[in-house]
């Protein structure tokens, strides 16, 4: 297919990959390998700042600049920070459940469905923390909707094109505020400066709140 004047192919449920990059030797891992990397990294990572956890893991080769692995990674960073802050969850079990949910989320949902996978990933993480399901009658069902609507509003105010890194950080910042107000834990939220912009062909640059010039920091 033609997209933005380049030849692309479709893999991993609507994740578009530039054929020229593949021909240049970009390593193609399957989602099982990417998920394994994310879970193993989270289990060995300390800290209560989900954005810093995300930054560390996202720098690894298995995580692409954009891709549906973020539908697992973003919520996984929240679960990891929550557990590290004293939250009462079995992290390995929670990450495995999140991976199962994240793999159900199609890529490119932000543009095709109007719902960003970063937000749904964290929404799934919150459901795991609270044990929420479609028939839940406690306040978690509606409360999670309040989080997702707030996160989507924040994303919408910046606009597209998508950036899986920007959308992840904005969603996590919204989640930190939500979690700190609802649970008996304290997640950190330090200023985030993007180190990925030079890898993003559609970077918004000055329109992005995390842009720091050349993406080298």
PDB file of C-alpha atoms in Angstrom:
ATOM      1  CA  UNK A   1       0.000   0.000   0.000  1.00  0.00           C
ATOM      2  CA  UNK A   2       1.004   3.640  -0.346  1.00  0.00           C
ATOM      3  CA  UNK A   3       1.134   5.841   2.755  1.00  0.00           C
ATOM      4  CA  UNK A   4       2.885   9.226   3.040  1.00  0.00           C
ATOM      5  CA  UNK A   5       4.695   8.515  -0.210  1.00  0.00           C
ATOM      6  CA  UNK A   6       6.426   5.380   1.140  1.00  0.00           C
ATOM      7  CA  UNK A   7       5.811   1.685   0.660  1.00  0.00           C
ATOM      8  CA  UNK A   8       4.437   0.026   3.775  1.00  0.00           C
ATOM      9  CA  UNK A   9       3.343  -3.457   4.719  1.00  0.00           C
ATOM     10  CA  UNK A  10       0.839  -4.445   7.372  1.00  0.00           C
ATOM     11  CA  UNK A  11       1.883  -6.645  10.297  1.00  0.00           C
ATOM     12  CA  UNK A  12       0.789  -7.182  13.892  1.00  0.00           C
ATOM     13  CA  UNK A  13      -2.839  -6.079  13.489  1.00  0.00           C
ATOM     14  CA  UNK A  14      -2.607  -2.754  11.669  1.00  0.00           C
ATOM     15  CA  UNK A  15       0.983  -1.857  12.586  1.00  0.00           C
ATOM     16  CA  UNK A  16       2.443  -0.351   9.414  1.00  0.00           C
ATOM     17  CA  UNK A  17       6.161  -0.955   8.763  1.00  0.00           C
ATOM     18  CA  UNK A  18       8.225   0.878   6.177  1.00  0.00           C
ATOM     19  CA  UNK A  19       9.594  -1.773   3.822  1.00  0.00           C
ATOM     20  CA  UNK A  20      12.769   0.244   3.255  1.00  0.00           C
ATOM     21  CA  UNK A  21      13.583   0.004   6.970  1.00  0.00           C
ATOM     22  CA  UNK A  22      13.101  -3.742   6.901  1.00  0.00           C
ATOM     23  CA  UNK A  23      15.450  -3.945   3.936  1.00  0.00           C
ATOM     24  CA  UNK A  24      18.007  -1.938   5.906  1.00  0.00           C
ATOM     25  CA  UNK A  25      18.105  -4.724   8.489  1.00  0.00           C
ATOM     26  CA  UNK A  26      15.512  -3.765  11.111  1.00  0.00           C
ATOM     27  CA  UNK A  27      15.152  -6.795  13.374  1.00  0.00           C
ATOM     28  CA  UNK A  28      11.650  -8.215  13.209  1.00  0.00           C
ATOM     29  CA  UNK A  29      10.585  -9.874  16.456  1.00  0.00           C
ATOM     30  CA  UNK A  30       7.224 -11.476  16.976  1.00  0.00           C
ATOM     31  CA  UNK A  31       4.858 -10.247  19.649  1.00  0.00           C
ATOM     32  CA  UNK A  32       5.582 -13.207  21.913  1.00  0.00           C
ATOM     33  CA  UNK A  33       9.236 -12.156  22.062  1.00  0.00           C
ATOM     34  CA  UNK A  34       8.320  -8.533  22.716  1.00  0.00           C
ATOM     35  CA  UNK A  35       5.886  -9.465  25.490  1.00  0.00           C
ATOM     36  CA  UNK A  36       8.469 -11.733  27.129  1.00  0.00           C
ATOM     37  CA  UNK A  37      10.976  -8.868  27.142  1.00  0.00           C
ATOM     38  CA  UNK A  38       8.436  -6.470  28.694  1.00  0.00           C
ATOM     39  CA  UNK A  39       7.381  -8.870  31.464  1.00  0.00           C
ATOM     40  CA  UNK A  40      10.931  -9.902  32.348  1.00  0.00           C
ATOM     41  CA  UNK A  41      12.054  -6.267  32.396  1.00  0.00           C
ATOM     42  CA  UNK A  42       9.193  -5.195  34.659  1.00  0.00           C
ATOM     43  CA  UNK A  43       9.845  -8.017  37.105  1.00  0.00           C
ATOM     44  CA  UNK A  44      13.443  -6.891  37.513  1.00  0.00           C
ATOM     45  CA  UNK A  45      12.841  -3.124  37.604  1.00  0.00           C
ATOM     46  CA  UNK A  46      12.686  -1.035  40.766  1.00  0.00           C
ATOM     47  CA  UNK A  47      11.198   2.411  41.266  1.00  0.00           C
ATOM     48  CA  UNK A  48       7.793   3.994  41.646  1.00  0.00           C
ATOM     49  CA  UNK A  49       7.892   6.358  38.679  1.00  0.00           C
ATOM     50  CA  UNK A  50       6.092   4.614  35.797  1.00  0.00           C
ATOM     51  CA  UNK A  51       7.454   7.092  33.242  1.00  0.00           C
ATOM     52  CA  UNK A  52      11.039   6.281  34.204  1.00  0.00           C
ATOM     53  CA  UNK A  53      10.249   2.560  34.133  1.00  0.00           C
ATOM     54  CA  UNK A  54       8.747   3.050  30.687  1.00  0.00           C
ATOM     55  CA  UNK A  55      11.733   5.015  29.431  1.00  0.00           C
ATOM     56  CA  UNK A  56      14.165   2.317  30.567  1.00  0.00           C
ATOM     57  CA  UNK A  57      12.239  -0.540  28.978  1.00  0.00           C
ATOM     58  CA  UNK A  58      11.247   1.335  25.812  1.00  0.00           C
ATOM     59  CA  UNK A  59      14.905   1.971  24.989  1.00  0.00           C
ATOM     60  CA  UNK A  60      15.350  -1.773  24.482  1.00  0.00           C
ATOM     61  CA  UNK A  61      15.428  -3.180  20.977  1.00  0.00           C
ATOM     62  CA  UNK A  62      12.227  -5.248  21.327  1.00  0.00           C
ATOM     63  CA  UNK A  63      10.141  -2.070  21.727  1.00  0.00           C
ATOM     64  CA  UNK A  64       9.583  -0.223  18.466  1.00  0.00           C
ATOM     65  CA  UNK A  65       9.020   3.503  18.186  1.00  0.00           C
ATOM     66  CA  UNK A  66       5.367   2.742  17.473  1.00  0.00           C
ATOM     67  CA  UNK A  67       3.595  -0.569  17.766  1.00  0.00           C
ATOM     68  CA  UNK A  68       0.992  -2.626  19.624  1.00  0.00           C
ATOM     69  CA  UNK A  69       3.532  -3.794  22.207  1.00  0.00           C
ATOM     70  CA  UNK A  70       2.722  -0.455  23.886  1.00  0.00           C
ATOM     71  CA  UNK A  71      -0.744  -1.860  24.611  1.00  0.00           C
ATOM     72  CA  UNK A  72       1.047  -4.115  27.089  1.00  0.00           C
ATOM     73  CA  UNK A  73       4.053  -2.011  28.071  1.00  0.00           C
ATOM     74  CA  UNK A  74       2.126   1.079  29.195  1.00  0.00           C
ATOM     75  CA  UNK A  75      -0.146  -0.709  31.645  1.00  0.00           C
ATOM     76  CA  UNK A  76       2.756  -2.935  32.724  1.00  0.00           C
ATOM     77  CA  UNK A  77       4.735   0.116  33.845  1.00  0.00           C
ATOM     78  CA  UNK A  78       1.782   1.236  35.961  1.00  0.00           C
ATOM     79  CA  UNK A  79       1.448  -2.204  37.538  1.00  0.00           C
ATOM     80  CA  UNK A  80       5.187  -2.339  38.251  1.00  0.00           C
ATOM     81  CA  UNK A  81       5.297   1.101  39.860  1.00  0.00           C
ATOM     82  CA  UNK A  82       2.147   0.298  41.842  1.00  0.00           C
ATOM     83  CA  UNK A  83       3.635  -2.932  43.234  1.00  0.00           C
ATOM     84  CA  UNK A  84       6.965  -1.235  43.948  1.00  0.00           C
ATOM     85  CA  UNK A  85       5.124   1.466  45.886  1.00  0.00           C
ATOM     86  CA  UNK A  86       3.536  -1.138  48.152  1.00  0.00           C
ATOM     87  CA  UNK A  87       0.451  -2.010  46.138  1.00  0.00           C
ATOM     88  CA  UNK A  88      -1.030  -5.398  46.996  1.00  0.00           C
ATOM     89  CA  UNK A  89      -0.746  -7.328  43.739  1.00  0.00           C
ATOM     90  CA  UNK A  90       1.109 -10.413  42.511  1.00  0.00           C
ATOM     91  CA  UNK A  91       3.108  -8.644  39.821  1.00  0.00           C
ATOM     92  CA  UNK A  92       3.957 -11.663  37.668  1.00  0.00           C
ATOM     93  CA  UNK A  93       0.341 -12.811  37.572  1.00  0.00           C
ATOM     94  CA  UNK A  94      -0.879  -9.255  36.938  1.00  0.00           C
ATOM     95  CA  UNK A  95       1.552  -8.768  34.052  1.00  0.00           C
ATOM     96  CA  UNK A  96       0.507 -12.035  32.453  1.00  0.00           C
ATOM     97  CA  UNK A  97      -3.166 -11.062  32.696  1.00  0.00           C
ATOM     98  CA  UNK A  98      -2.395  -7.634  31.254  1.00  0.00           C
ATOM     99  CA  UNK A  99      -0.495  -9.217  28.362  1.00  0.00           C
ATOM    100  CA  UNK A 100      -3.542 -11.340  27.549  1.00  0.00           C
ATOM    101  CA  UNK A 101      -5.735  -8.224  27.499  1.00  0.00           C
ATOM    102  CA  UNK A 102      -3.209  -6.145  25.559  1.00  0.00           C
ATOM    103  CA  UNK A 103      -2.885  -8.758  22.838  1.00  0.00           C
ATOM    104  CA  UNK A 104      -6.627  -8.415  22.227  1.00  0.00           C
ATOM    105  CA  UNK A 105      -6.247  -4.702  21.415  1.00  0.00           C
ATOM    106  CA  UNK A 106      -5.677  -4.030  17.688  1.00  0.00           C
ATOM    107  CA  UNK A 107      -2.904  -1.759  16.525  1.00  0.00           C
ATOM    108  CA  UNK A 108      -3.791   1.671  15.091  1.00  0.00           C
ATOM    109  CA  UNK A 109      -6.943   1.808  17.238  1.00  0.00           C
ATOM    110  CA  UNK A 110      -6.206   5.465  17.985  1.00  0.00           C
ATOM    111  CA  UNK A 111      -6.770   6.456  14.371  1.00  0.00           C
ATOM    112  CA  UNK A 112      -9.237   3.768  13.326  1.00  0.00           C
ATOM    113  CA  UNK A 113     -11.395   3.576  16.462  1.00  0.00           C
ATOM    114  CA  UNK A 114     -10.763   6.867  18.245  1.00  0.00           C
ATOM    115  CA  UNK A 115      -9.444   5.136  21.381  1.00  0.00           C
ATOM    116  CA  UNK A 116      -5.719   5.051  22.169  1.00  0.00           C
ATOM    117  CA  UNK A 117      -4.165   1.744  23.193  1.00  0.00           C
ATOM    118  CA  UNK A 118      -2.073   3.486  25.848  1.00  0.00           C
ATOM    119  CA  UNK A 119      -5.259   4.456  27.665  1.00  0.00           C
ATOM    120  CA  UNK A 120      -6.923   1.064  27.292  1.00  0.00           C
ATOM    121  CA  UNK A 121      -3.727  -0.650  28.489  1.00  0.00           C
ATOM    122  CA  UNK A 122      -3.715   1.373  31.691  1.00  0.00           C
ATOM    123  CA  UNK A 123      -7.469   0.902  32.016  1.00  0.00           C
ATOM    124  CA  UNK A 124      -6.834  -2.846  31.917  1.00  0.00           C
ATOM    125  CA  UNK A 125      -4.135  -2.450  34.577  1.00  0.00           C
ATOM    126  CA  UNK A 126      -6.591  -0.642  36.846  1.00  0.00           C
ATOM    127  CA  UNK A 127      -9.169  -3.381  36.289  1.00  0.00           C
ATOM    128  CA  UNK A 128      -6.568  -5.942  37.373  1.00  0.00           C
ATOM    129  CA  UNK A 129      -5.705  -3.945  40.499  1.00  0.00           C
ATOM    130  CA  UNK A 130      -9.360  -3.602  41.507  1.00  0.00           C
ATOM    131  CA  UNK A 131     -10.653  -6.910  40.157  1.00  0.00           C
ATOM    132  CA  UNK A 132     -13.136  -5.027  37.996  1.00  0.00           C
ATOM    133  CA  UNK A 133     -15.282  -6.717  35.366  1.00  0.00           C
ATOM    134  CA  UNK A 134     -18.303  -5.824  33.241  1.00  0.00           C
ATOM    135  CA  UNK A 135     -20.724  -6.789  36.026  1.00  0.00           C
ATOM    136  CA  UNK A 136     -18.900  -4.962  38.836  1.00  0.00           C
ATOM    137  CA  UNK A 137     -21.289  -2.964  41.000  1.00  0.00           C
ATOM    138  CA  UNK A 138     -18.720  -1.079  43.105  1.00  0.00           C
ATOM    139  CA  UNK A 139     -17.413   2.343  42.156  1.00  0.00           C
ATOM    140  CA  UNK A 140     -14.392   1.001  40.246  1.00  0.00           C
ATOM    141  CA  UNK A 141     -16.374   0.499  37.013  1.00  0.00           C
ATOM    142  CA  UNK A 142     -17.310   4.166  36.750  1.00  0.00           C
ATOM    143  CA  UNK A 143     -14.076   5.404  38.312  1.00  0.00           C
ATOM    144  CA  UNK A 144     -11.980   3.705  35.643  1.00  0.00           C
ATOM    145  CA  UNK A 145     -14.161   5.345  33.004  1.00  0.00           C
ATOM    146  CA  UNK A 146     -13.357   8.696  34.593  1.00  0.00           C
ATOM    147  CA  UNK A 147      -9.639   7.951  34.231  1.00  0.00           C
ATOM    148  CA  UNK A 148      -9.894   6.834  30.611  1.00  0.00           C
ATOM    149  CA  UNK A 149     -12.018   9.826  29.636  1.00  0.00           C
ATOM    150  CA  UNK A 150      -9.553  12.219  31.304  1.00  0.00           C
ATOM    151  CA  UNK A 151      -6.586  10.579  29.566  1.00  0.00           C
ATOM    152  CA  UNK A 152      -8.267  10.594  26.158  1.00  0.00           C
ATOM    153  CA  UNK A 153      -9.175  14.260  26.617  1.00  0.00           C
ATOM    154  CA  UNK A 154      -5.528  15.093  27.337  1.00  0.00           C
ATOM    155  CA  UNK A 155      -4.428  13.234  24.201  1.00  0.00           C
ATOM    156  CA  UNK A 156      -7.098  14.883  22.057  1.00  0.00           C
ATOM    157  CA  UNK A 157      -5.985  18.363  23.050  1.00  0.00           C
ATOM    158  CA  UNK A 158      -2.581  17.772  21.436  1.00  0.00           C
ATOM    159  CA  UNK A 159      -3.870  15.965  18.369  1.00  0.00           C
ATOM    160  CA  UNK A 160      -2.220  13.710  15.797  1.00  0.00           C
ATOM    161  CA  UNK A 161      -0.438  12.114  14.218  1.00  0.00           C
ATOM    162  CA  UNK A 162       0.002   9.508  16.900  1.00  0.00           C
ATOM    163  CA  UNK A 163       3.169   8.984  18.880  1.00  0.00           C
ATOM    164  CA  UNK A 164       3.173   5.847  21.009  1.00  0.00           C
ATOM    165  CA  UNK A 165       5.746   7.409  23.344  1.00  0.00           C
ATOM    166  CA  UNK A 166       3.935  10.729  23.845  1.00  0.00           C
ATOM    167  CA  UNK A 167       0.575   9.028  24.267  1.00  0.00           C
ATOM    168  CA  UNK A 168       2.062   6.608  26.806  1.00  0.00           C
ATOM    169  CA  UNK A 169       3.577   9.347  28.958  1.00  0.00           C
ATOM    170  CA  UNK A 170       0.461  11.531  28.935  1.00  0.00           C
ATOM    171  CA  UNK A 171      -1.693   8.525  29.842  1.00  0.00           C
ATOM    172  CA  UNK A 172       0.684   7.526  32.638  1.00  0.00           C
ATOM    173  CA  UNK A 173       0.803  11.050  34.047  1.00  0.00           C
ATOM    174  CA  UNK A 174      -2.990  11.016  34.160  1.00  0.00           C
ATOM    175  CA  UNK A 175      -2.873   7.597  35.809  1.00  0.00           C
ATOM    176  CA  UNK A 176      -0.380   8.709  38.474  1.00  0.00           C
ATOM    177  CA  UNK A 177      -2.725  11.504  39.532  1.00  0.00           C
ATOM    178  CA  UNK A 178      -5.638   9.071  39.575  1.00  0.00           C
ATOM    179  CA  UNK A 179      -3.799   6.356  41.521  1.00  0.00           C
ATOM    180  CA  UNK A 180      -2.334   8.739  44.090  1.00  0.00           C
ATOM    181  CA  UNK A 181      -5.794  10.067  44.844  1.00  0.00           C
ATOM    182  CA  UNK A 182      -7.524   6.680  45.022  1.00  0.00           C
ATOM    183  CA  UNK A 183      -5.109   4.147  46.527  1.00  0.00           C
ATOM    184  CA  UNK A 184      -2.912   4.032  49.588  1.00  0.00           C
ATOM    185  CA  UNK A 185       0.290   4.277  47.535  1.00  0.00           C
ATOM    186  CA  UNK A 186       2.378   7.129  46.206  1.00  0.00           C
ATOM    187  CA  UNK A 187       3.700   7.012  42.635  1.00  0.00           C
ATOM    188  CA  UNK A 188       6.332   9.489  41.511  1.00  0.00           C
ATOM    189  CA  UNK A 189       5.759  11.904  38.642  1.00  0.00           C
ATOM    190  CA  UNK A 190       8.881  13.796  37.627  1.00  0.00           C
ATOM    191  CA  UNK A 191       9.205  15.968  34.538  1.00  0.00           C
ATOM    192  CA  UNK A 192       9.739  13.770  31.475  1.00  0.00           C
ATOM    193  CA  UNK A 193      11.973  14.817  28.592  1.00  0.00           C
ATOM    194  CA  UNK A 194      11.719  12.819  25.391  1.00  0.00           C
ATOM    195  CA  UNK A 195      14.707  10.872  24.138  1.00  0.00           C
ATOM    196  CA  UNK A 196      12.866   9.335  21.194  1.00  0.00           C
ATOM    197  CA  UNK A 197      12.038  12.240  18.882  1.00  0.00           C
ATOM    198  CA  UNK A 198      14.874  11.562  16.459  1.00  0.00           C
ATOM    199  CA  UNK A 199      13.358   8.103  15.852  1.00  0.00           C
ATOM    200  CA  UNK A 200       9.883   9.460  15.099  1.00  0.00           C
ATOM    201  CA  UNK A 201       9.345  10.559  11.513  1.00  0.00           C
ATOM    202  CA  UNK A 202       6.048  12.209  12.501  1.00  0.00           C
ATOM    203  CA  UNK A 203       7.330  13.964  15.642  1.00  0.00           C
ATOM    204  CA  UNK A 204       5.251  17.021  16.507  1.00  0.00           C
ATOM    205  CA  UNK A 205       8.392  18.736  17.839  1.00  0.00           C
ATOM    206  CA  UNK A 206       7.396  21.976  19.599  1.00  0.00           C
ATOM    207  CA  UNK A 207       3.757  20.875  19.726  1.00  0.00           C
ATOM    208  CA  UNK A 208       4.753  18.004  22.009  1.00  0.00           C
ATOM    209  CA  UNK A 209       5.078  18.855  25.720  1.00  0.00           C
ATOM    210  CA  UNK A 210       8.062  16.485  26.066  1.00  0.00           C
ATOM    211  CA  UNK A 211      10.115  17.601  23.075  1.00  0.00           C
ATOM    212  CA  UNK A 212      13.639  18.650  24.021  1.00  0.00           C
ATOM    213  CA  UNK A 213      15.242  19.470  20.688  1.00  0.00           C
ATOM    214  CA  UNK A 214      16.990  16.509  19.170  1.00  0.00           C
ATOM    215  CA  UNK A 215      15.850  13.491  21.140  1.00  0.00           C
ATOM    216  CA  UNK A 216      19.316  12.737  22.404  1.00  0.00           C
ATOM    217  CA  UNK A 217      18.699  13.282  26.126  1.00  0.00           C
TER     218      UNK A 217
END
